[in-house]
Tab-separated table of C-alpha atoms in Angstrom:
chain	number	residue	atom	x	y	z
C	6	MET	CA	110.464	93.161	100.143
C	7	ARG	CA	110.701	96.102	102.105
C	8	GLU	CA	107.545	97.825	99.871
C	9	ARG	CA	105.398	94.699	100.466
C	10	LEU	CA	106.130	94.840	104.111
C	11	LEU	CA	104.787	98.672	103.865
C	12	ALA	CA	101.935	97.310	102.130
C	13	TRP	CA	100.933	94.813	104.209
C	14	THR	CA	101.527	96.724	107.944
C	15	GLN	CA	99.367	99.297	106.240
C	16	ALA	CA	96.083	98.146	105.251
C	17	ALA	CA	96.918	95.436	108.564
C	18	ALA	CA	96.411	98.696	110.854
C	19	GLY	CA	94.154	100.428	109.051
C	20	LEU	CA	95.983	103.404	108.362
C	21	GLY	CA	95.351	106.194	105.481
C	22	ALA	CA	97.883	107.181	103.202
C	23	ASP	CA	99.018	109.820	105.431
C	24	ALA	CA	100.177	107.763	108.447
C	25	VAL	CA	104.308	107.288	108.032
C	26	VAL	CA	104.942	103.404	108.083
C	27	LYS	CA	108.953	102.859	108.367
C	28	VAL	CA	110.186	99.051	108.350
C	29	ASN	CA	113.393	97.880	109.799
C	30	GLU	CA	115.763	94.819	110.217
C	31	ILE	CA	118.178	95.014	113.157
C	32	VAL	CA	120.596	92.333	114.833
C	33	CYS	CA	119.516	91.170	118.938
C	34	ALA	CA	122.578	90.914	120.732
C	35	ASP	CA	120.798	89.456	123.248
C	36	PRO	CA	120.707	85.718	123.488
C	37	ALA	CA	117.344	85.350	123.806
C	38	CYS	CA	116.564	87.106	120.892
C	39	PRO	CA	116.068	85.162	117.014
C	40	GLY	CA	119.167	86.906	115.386
C	41	LEU	CA	117.709	89.205	113.298
C	42	GLU	CA	114.063	90.831	113.817
C	43	THR	CA	111.931	93.141	111.487
C	44	ILE	CA	110.892	96.204	113.147
C	45	LEU	CA	107.726	98.017	112.352
C	46	LEU	CA	106.695	101.342	113.001
C	47	LEU	CA	103.773	102.744	112.698
C	48	MET	CA	102.971	106.600	113.350
C	49	PRO	CA	99.624	107.681	112.084
C	50	PRO	CA	99.625	111.556	112.381
C	51	GLY	CA	98.016	112.867	115.663
C	52	ALA	CA	98.976	109.554	117.463
C	53	ALA	CA	101.538	108.151	119.463
C	54	THR	CA	104.419	105.980	117.790
C	55	ARG	CA	103.815	102.196	117.570
C	56	ALA	CA	106.947	100.031	117.248
C	57	VAL	CA	105.702	95.982	116.666
C	58	LYS	CA	108.477	92.908	116.478
C	59	ILE	CA	108.762	90.694	114.206
C	60	GLY	CA	111.416	87.826	115.247
C	61	LYS	CA	112.241	86.859	111.905
C	62	PRO	CA	114.500	88.851	109.226
C	63	MET	CA	112.606	90.884	106.469
C	64	ALA	CA	113.086	88.276	103.700
C	65	GLU	CA	111.117	85.840	105.282
C	66	VAL	CA	108.152	87.474	107.452
C	67	THR	CA	104.417	86.647	105.535
C	68	GLU	CA	101.125	88.598	105.384
C	69	ASP	CA	100.118	86.791	107.690
C	70	ASP	CA	103.375	87.380	110.506
C	71	VAL	CA	101.757	91.205	110.169
C	72	ARG	CA	98.730	90.377	111.018
C	73	GLN	CA	99.744	88.507	113.776
C	74	ALA	CA	101.987	91.203	115.117
C	75	LEU	CA	99.946	93.912	114.920
C	76	THR	CA	96.626	91.921	116.572
C	77	SER	CA	99.182	90.795	119.749
C	78	ASP	CA	100.682	93.729	120.669
């Protein structure tokens, strides 16, 4: 599951093999949050780290969710 999200994120963001991508699932304590969220951290060399949130548990995230999150952020 995590490997799939890593591959989708790297492809959708156009990142090279030297970029680091991290995928985490967190519980948001804010009542406005959906509960579990998926966080994508994009760390291309020489550029600022970018964090992208997807308001779903990791197991429910689709490739389209990743694309939308990266373009709407």
